[in-house]
Every structure is written in C-alpha cells, then in structure tokens.
Amino acid sequence: MSTRSVVFRMIGCAGAVAVAAGIHGIIRAADCTAEITTCTPGAGQTIGLLAGGFVTGVAGMIGGGGLIVFAALFAGVGVGGVTAGLASTGFGHGFGLLFGGIFLVAALIPTTLVALARIGGRRTRQLLATGSRGIATVLDLQDTGVTINDNPRVRLRLLVQPADGTPPFEVTIARTVSRVDVPRRGDQAGVVFDPADRSTVEWDPNGVPPIAAVLPPPGGVSTAPTAPAFGTPSAPAPAGPALGVLSELERLESLRAAKALTDDEFARLKSRLLAE
C-alpha cells in the first residue's frame, strides 16, 4: 500500500469520526427539543462537525482512500445514530437506532466488496507464485452481455497445454477483456493454473512458457511451439484460408500422435475446424 493511500485513508477516517460526532449531536439536540428539557442542543457546533466531516471524508475518498473511506463514512453515520439512540429516552431513541442501524448495514456492502477483492487478490498472487504454467488456445468465446467500464465480459473455452508435458485439458472461464483487444478463436496466451483444481486459471504475466514435452511437427523435427499473448503481433498467417485449415489439421494430428489429444478430442476439434 502506498504512502498516499495511507495518508488519505487516515484523513477520510478522521472525517468519518467527525460525521459520527455530528450525527450524534444533531439527534441528541432534536431529542432535547422534542422533550422540552433543559439540555443545551448546540446545533451550530454539531452541524459544523457534520459538514466538516463529510467534506474531509469525501476528500480522503477521492484522494486515494477509495472504498475504505466510503465504508467509514457510512459507518460513522451509523455509529453516531445508534449511540445517540442509546443515550436518548424520547424521540431520539427510536429514530437514532433505526437511522443508525440502516447506515451500519449499508456500510457492510462496501466493506464486504473490499474484503472479497483482497481475498481474490491474495489467491491470484498465490496462484501466480505456485501454480503450473501452460499455453491456452481459445476454442470458443461467448459474450455474457455484461460490460465493466466499457469492456465486455466474455466466457472463454480454452484448451490448455501444460508446460510440463502432461495431457492438455479444456476449461471454461469468464473474463473481462479489453474492447479493443478481444480474443479470437485460435489465439494463444500463457496461463497459470492450479494443478489440484484445473478450473482455476489466470493469465500468465510472464507470457508464454517453454513447453517441456516438445511436440514433433510433420517432418519429425522437434521444435518448441511459440505463441503470442493477446495483442502481440504474430508471424504472417499462411496465404489463403485453405492453407490455414491444413496447417491446423497438421498441428492437431501432431498432438494426437504425441498422445496430447485423445482420438475423441481430435475428432471433435477436427469437426469444429472444418465447420468454420
């Protein structure tokens, strides 16, 4: 975490504390007025705390505090309302508990999102550090209809060839991709997967790994396959669609000969290729 984020989170949380104090004072002042007691409301002071706290909190959120400060502001309103409700005996009691409780529950939403994001980030880092690497070929993709920041979320069906030479496997994952660099059928990229749960796959930031079990192409000369990551310029494709189909059929035949594809997998991929 950067120093900037820490500073602005501290600023935002200080604003949330001021908001809590302001809300508490306003509800207590309203309770005093409703009950016509001799307590001193101090409305000007509490409104100033509330306004200053919101301004400080928003500044901390925009400056770098993010969802943490957003959740803190909601929690501040909730804590101020609940504590005022507990301290009141008249109007402020029921109103403070209800009002504060609603905001405390609302504060759980961004807090949960932050927690889930951190858990997901930790799992991804662990996978990238300890997972197995391989090359994924896009067999099919479908648009899920979801767009995040103008980027489509797609469902990708991949054929993953592990770098350690173990048999390939198919997996379907959902990913948000750049709208200017949407993967296409036949595209390849480096991936990292969990060998104990092969449905867990992430793109490899190191690119395409070397393949330990080299597959012999037609002609018998053994060379390691190379494949560009998404968006990386590749070598010119063979002239004409027919040559492209023949080249892909030869590659599938090589995979079957090397026992990397079963006969059923070869037949299915061959049928799909000829149908396109």
Short mmCIF file of C-alpha atoms in Angstrom, two decimals:
data_model
loop_
_atom_site.label_atom_id
_atom_site.label_comp_id
_atom_site.label_asym_id
_atom_site.label_seq_id
_atom_site.Cartn_x
_atom_site.Cartn_y
_atom_site.Cartn_z
CA MET A 1 0.00 0.00 0.00
CA SER A 2 1.37 3.41 -0.96
CA THR A 3 2.01 6.22 1.49
CA ARG A 4 -0.53 8.34 -0.37
CA SER A 5 -3.28 5.78 0.22
CA VAL A 6 -2.45 5.51 3.92
CA VAL A 7 -2.50 9.30 4.38
CA PHE A 8 -5.81 9.79 2.59
CA ARG A 9 -7.40 6.86 4.41
CA MET A 10 -6.40 8.44 7.72
CA ILE A 11 -7.87 11.77 6.56
CA GLY A 12 -11.07 10.07 5.43
CA CYS A 13 -11.43 8.13 8.68
CA ALA A 14 -10.93 11.34 10.68
CA GLY A 15 -13.79 12.82 8.65
CA ALA A 16 -15.91 9.75 9.46
CA VAL A 17 -15.30 10.29 13.19
CA ALA A 18 -16.41 13.92 12.83
CA VAL A 19 -19.52 12.77 10.95
CA ALA A 20 -20.34 10.36 13.77
CA ALA A 21 -19.99 13.13 16.35
CA GLY A 22 -22.12 15.48 14.24
CA ILE A 23 -24.92 12.96 13.72
CA HIS A 24 -24.87 12.09 17.42
CA GLY A 25 -25.16 15.75 18.39
CA ILE A 26 -27.94 16.53 15.93
CA ILE A 27 -30.11 13.61 17.09
CA ARG A 28 -29.49 14.47 20.74
CA ALA A 29 -30.39 18.11 20.02
CA ALA A 30 -33.60 17.03 18.31
CA ASP A 31 -34.42 14.82 21.28
CA CYS A 32 -33.89 17.71 23.70
CA THR A 33 -36.16 19.96 21.65
CA ALA A 34 -38.88 17.34 21.37
CA GLU A 35 -38.87 16.65 25.10
CA ILE A 36 -38.56 20.34 26.05
CA THR A 37 -35.78 19.59 28.53
CA THR A 38 -33.13 21.89 29.92
CA CYS A 39 -30.25 20.39 27.93
CA THR A 40 -28.25 22.60 25.59
CA PRO A 41 -28.60 21.34 21.99
CA GLY A 42 -25.55 23.09 20.47
CA ALA A 43 -26.96 22.67 16.95
CA GLY A 44 -24.45 25.01 15.30
CA GLN A 45 -21.49 23.03 16.57
CA THR A 46 -22.87 19.66 15.58
CA ILE A 47 -23.88 20.83 12.10
CA GLY A 48 -20.37 22.20 11.63
CA LEU A 49 -18.88 18.86 12.68
CA LEU A 50 -21.18 17.02 10.30
CA ALA A 51 -20.44 19.28 7.32
CA GLY A 52 -16.70 19.36 8.01
CA GLY A 53 -16.61 15.62 8.46
CA PHE A 54 -18.35 14.95 5.15
CA VAL A 55 -16.02 17.33 3.28
CA THR A 56 -12.96 15.74 4.86
CA GLY A 57 -14.25 12.24 4.22
CA VAL A 58 -15.04 12.89 0.57
CA ALA A 59 -11.59 14.47 0.10
CA GLY A 60 -9.98 11.39 1.63
CA MET A 61 -12.06 9.06 -0.56
CA ILE A 62 -11.26 10.90 -3.81
CA GLY A 63 -7.62 11.45 -2.89
CA GLY A 64 -6.85 7.75 -2.57
CA GLY A 65 -8.83 6.27 0.30
CA GLY A 66 -11.33 4.59 -2.01
CA LEU A 67 -13.97 2.18 -0.74
CA ILE A 68 -12.41 2.02 2.72
CA VAL A 69 -13.24 5.68 3.38
CA PHE A 70 -16.65 5.30 1.70
CA ALA A 71 -17.49 2.49 4.12
CA ALA A 72 -16.09 4.50 7.04
CA LEU A 73 -18.39 7.44 6.26
CA PHE A 74 -21.46 5.19 6.24
CA ALA A 75 -20.25 3.53 9.44
CA GLY A 76 -19.72 6.97 11.01
CA VAL A 77 -23.33 7.95 10.31
CA GLY A 78 -24.49 4.61 11.68
CA VAL A 79 -22.40 4.76 14.85
CA GLY A 80 -23.47 8.36 15.52
CA GLY A 81 -27.13 7.46 15.11
CA VAL A 82 -27.02 4.30 17.23
CA THR A 83 -25.07 5.90 20.10
CA ALA A 84 -27.45 8.87 20.10
CA GLY A 85 -30.41 6.50 20.16
CA LEU A 86 -28.96 4.58 23.12
CA ALA A 87 -28.36 7.82 25.01
CA SER A 88 -31.84 9.22 24.34
CA THR A 89 -35.12 8.43 26.04
CA GLY A 90 -37.62 10.21 23.82
CA PHE A 91 -37.87 10.85 20.09
CA GLY A 92 -34.15 10.30 19.53
CA HIS A 93 -34.18 6.78 20.94
CA GLY A 94 -36.22 5.06 18.25
CA PHE A 95 -35.11 7.35 15.43
CA GLY A 96 -31.41 7.08 16.28
CA LEU A 97 -31.46 3.30 16.49
CA LEU A 98 -33.38 2.91 13.22
CA PHE A 99 -31.47 5.57 11.29
CA GLY A 100 -28.09 4.45 12.56
CA GLY A 101 -28.86 0.79 12.05
CA ILE A 102 -29.74 1.34 8.40
CA PHE A 103 -26.40 3.07 7.76
CA LEU A 104 -24.44 0.43 9.66
CA VAL A 105 -25.98 -2.28 7.48
CA ALA A 106 -25.27 -0.19 4.35
CA ALA A 107 -21.62 0.13 5.45
CA LEU A 108 -21.29 -3.64 5.27
CA ILE A 109 -21.71 -3.61 1.46
CA PRO A 110 -18.50 -1.74 0.52
CA THR A 111 -16.71 -3.43 3.41
CA THR A 112 -17.65 -6.84 2.00
CA LEU A 113 -16.56 -5.80 -1.50
CA VAL A 114 -13.17 -4.68 -0.21
CA ALA A 115 -12.75 -7.93 1.73
CA LEU A 116 -13.66 -10.07 -1.29
CA ALA A 117 -11.30 -8.08 -3.53
CA ARG A 118 -8.45 -8.61 -1.09
CA ILE A 119 -9.17 -12.33 -0.79
CA GLY A 120 -9.31 -12.65 -4.59
CA GLY A 121 -6.09 -10.69 -4.99
CA ARG A 122 -4.31 -12.86 -2.43
CA ARG A 123 -5.47 -16.05 -4.17
CA THR A 124 -4.33 -14.72 -7.54
CA ARG A 125 -0.88 -13.83 -6.19
CA GLN A 126 -0.57 -17.25 -4.61
CA LEU A 127 -1.60 -18.95 -7.85
CA LEU A 128 0.91 -16.94 -9.90
CA ALA A 129 3.65 -17.86 -7.42
CA THR A 130 2.96 -21.57 -7.03
CA GLY A 131 0.72 -22.66 -9.94
CA SER A 132 1.60 -24.66 -13.04
CA ARG A 133 2.14 -22.90 -16.34
CA GLY A 134 0.98 -23.68 -19.84
CA ILE A 135 -0.30 -22.37 -23.17
CA ALA A 136 -4.04 -21.79 -23.64
CA THR A 137 -5.68 -21.84 -27.06
CA VAL A 138 -9.07 -20.18 -27.42
CA LEU A 139 -11.54 -22.77 -28.74
CA ASP A 140 -14.67 -20.66 -28.39
CA LEU A 141 -15.91 -17.46 -26.76
CA GLN A 142 -19.33 -16.05 -25.93
CA ASP A 143 -20.43 -12.59 -24.85
CA THR A 144 -22.06 -12.68 -21.41
CA GLY A 145 -23.87 -9.38 -22.03
CA VAL A 146 -22.07 -7.77 -19.07
CA THR A 147 -19.92 -4.66 -19.60
CA ILE A 148 -17.49 -3.30 -17.00
CA ASN A 149 -16.01 0.15 -17.69
CA ASP A 150 -17.00 -0.23 -21.37
CA ASN A 151 -15.09 -3.53 -21.55
CA PRO A 152 -17.05 -6.72 -22.34
CA ARG A 153 -17.08 -9.72 -20.04
CA VAL A 154 -16.80 -12.87 -22.11
CA ARG A 155 -16.90 -16.60 -21.47
CA LEU A 156 -13.84 -18.33 -22.94
CA ARG A 157 -13.48 -22.04 -23.62
CA LEU A 158 -9.77 -22.85 -23.59
CA LEU A 159 -7.58 -25.81 -24.45
CA VAL A 160 -4.65 -25.67 -22.04
CA GLN A 161 -1.37 -27.44 -22.86
CA PRO A 162 0.64 -27.68 -19.60
CA ALA A 163 4.32 -26.76 -19.87
CA ASP A 164 5.35 -29.94 -18.04
CA GLY A 165 4.10 -32.10 -20.91
CA THR A 166 1.08 -33.58 -19.14
CA PRO A 167 -2.05 -34.08 -21.28
CA PRO A 168 -3.99 -30.94 -22.26
CA PHE A 169 -7.38 -30.15 -20.79
CA GLU A 170 -10.36 -27.96 -21.57
CA VAL A 171 -11.63 -25.28 -19.18
CA THR A 172 -14.23 -22.52 -19.40
CA ILE A 173 -13.55 -19.21 -17.65
CA ALA A 174 -15.24 -15.80 -17.57
CA ARG A 175 -13.02 -12.75 -18.00
CA THR A 176 -13.37 -9.03 -18.63
CA VAL A 177 -11.30 -8.21 -21.71
CA SER A 178 -10.34 -5.01 -23.46
CA ARG A 179 -12.91 -3.93 -26.02
CA VAL A 180 -10.05 -3.11 -28.42
CA ASP A 181 -8.31 -6.47 -27.93
CA VAL A 182 -11.00 -9.15 -27.72
CA PRO A 183 -9.55 -12.69 -28.03
CA ARG A 184 -10.45 -14.69 -31.13
CA ARG A 185 -10.68 -18.39 -31.83
CA GLY A 186 -7.19 -19.78 -32.25
CA ASP A 187 -5.49 -17.06 -30.19
CA GLN A 188 -2.97 -18.33 -27.68
CA ALA A 189 -1.60 -16.97 -24.43
CA GLY A 190 0.37 -18.09 -21.41
CA VAL A 191 -1.70 -19.16 -18.39
CA VAL A 192 -1.15 -20.30 -14.82
CA PHE A 193 -3.47 -22.94 -13.35
CA ASP A 194 -3.94 -24.79 -10.10
CA PRO A 195 -2.93 -28.44 -10.69
CA ALA A 196 -5.28 -29.53 -7.91
CA ASP A 197 -8.22 -27.57 -9.35
CA ARG A 198 -7.76 -27.02 -13.07
CA SER A 199 -10.85 -24.82 -13.27
CA THR A 200 -8.78 -22.08 -11.58
CA VAL A 201 -6.88 -20.36 -14.40
CA GLU A 202 -5.23 -16.93 -14.66
CA TRP A 203 -3.34 -15.22 -17.47
CA ASP A 204 0.43 -15.53 -17.02
CA PRO A 205 2.02 -12.05 -16.78
CA ASN A 206 5.32 -13.63 -17.88
CA GLY A 207 3.87 -14.55 -21.26
CA VAL A 208 4.15 -17.92 -22.97
CA PRO A 209 6.25 -20.51 -21.09
CA PRO A 210 8.57 -23.05 -22.76
CA ILE A 211 6.98 -26.46 -23.29
CA ALA A 212 8.95 -29.28 -21.65
CA ALA A 213 7.41 -32.07 -23.71
CA VAL A 214 8.10 -30.82 -27.23
CA LEU A 215 5.60 -31.98 -29.80
CA PRO A 216 7.06 -33.17 -33.12
CA PRO A 217 5.58 -31.38 -36.15
CA PRO A 218 5.20 -33.07 -39.54
CA GLY A 219 8.68 -33.96 -40.76
CA GLY A 220 9.97 -35.29 -37.44
CA VAL A 221 11.98 -32.22 -36.39
CA SER A 222 11.23 -31.36 -32.79
CA THR A 223 10.72 -27.64 -32.10
CA ALA A 224 9.04 -25.90 -29.17
CA PRO A 225 5.78 -24.19 -30.09
CA THR A 226 5.66 -20.45 -29.69
CA ALA A 227 2.55 -18.39 -29.28
CA PRO A 228 1.98 -14.67 -28.79
CA ALA A 229 -0.03 -13.29 -25.92
CA PHE A 230 -3.25 -11.45 -26.76
CA GLY A 231 -2.46 -8.21 -28.55
CA THR A 232 1.11 -9.26 -29.55
CA PRO A 233 1.79 -9.19 -33.32
CA SER A 234 2.37 -12.66 -34.68
CA ALA A 235 4.02 -14.03 -37.78
CA PRO A 236 2.06 -13.71 -41.06
CA ALA A 237 -0.52 -16.44 -41.49
CA PRO A 238 -0.25 -18.80 -44.47
CA ALA A 239 -1.75 -17.37 -47.63
CA GLY A 240 -5.31 -18.44 -48.22
CA PRO A 241 -7.86 -19.99 -45.88
CA ALA A 242 -7.21 -23.49 -47.18
CA LEU A 243 -3.57 -23.45 -46.13
CA GLY A 244 -4.60 -22.21 -42.68
CA VAL A 245 -7.00 -25.15 -42.26
CA LEU A 246 -4.39 -27.65 -43.46
CA SER A 247 -1.81 -26.22 -41.08
CA GLU A 248 -4.20 -26.50 -38.13
CA LEU A 249 -5.12 -30.08 -39.12
CA GLU A 250 -1.44 -30.98 -39.18
CA ARG A 251 -1.00 -29.46 -35.74
CA LEU A 252 -3.93 -31.46 -34.35
CA GLU A 253 -2.55 -34.63 -35.93
CA SER A 254 0.80 -33.96 -34.25
CA LEU A 255 -0.90 -33.51 -30.89
CA ARG A 256 -2.74 -36.81 -31.33
CA ALA A 257 0.47 -38.60 -32.40
CA ALA A 258 2.20 -37.29 -29.29
CA LYS A 259 -0.69 -38.59 -27.10
CA ALA A 260 -1.54 -34.99 -26.13
CA LEU A 261 -5.02 -35.44 -27.62
CA THR A 262 -7.28 -38.46 -27.44
CA ASP A 263 -8.99 -39.74 -30.57
CA ASP A 264 -12.30 -38.29 -29.39
CA GLU A 265 -10.77 -34.87 -28.71
CA PHE A 266 -9.06 -34.92 -32.11
CA ALA A 267 -12.30 -35.81 -33.89
CA ARG A 268 -14.24 -33.10 -32.08
CA LEU A 269 -11.66 -30.37 -32.78
CA LYS A 270 -11.30 -31.51 -36.39
CA SER A 271 -15.06 -31.35 -36.95
CA ARG A 272 -15.26 -27.87 -35.44
CA LEU A 273 -12.34 -26.67 -37.56
CA LEU A 274 -13.85 -27.95 -40.81
CA ALA A 275 -17.22 -26.45 -39.94
CA GLU A 276 -15.80 -22.92 -39.53
#
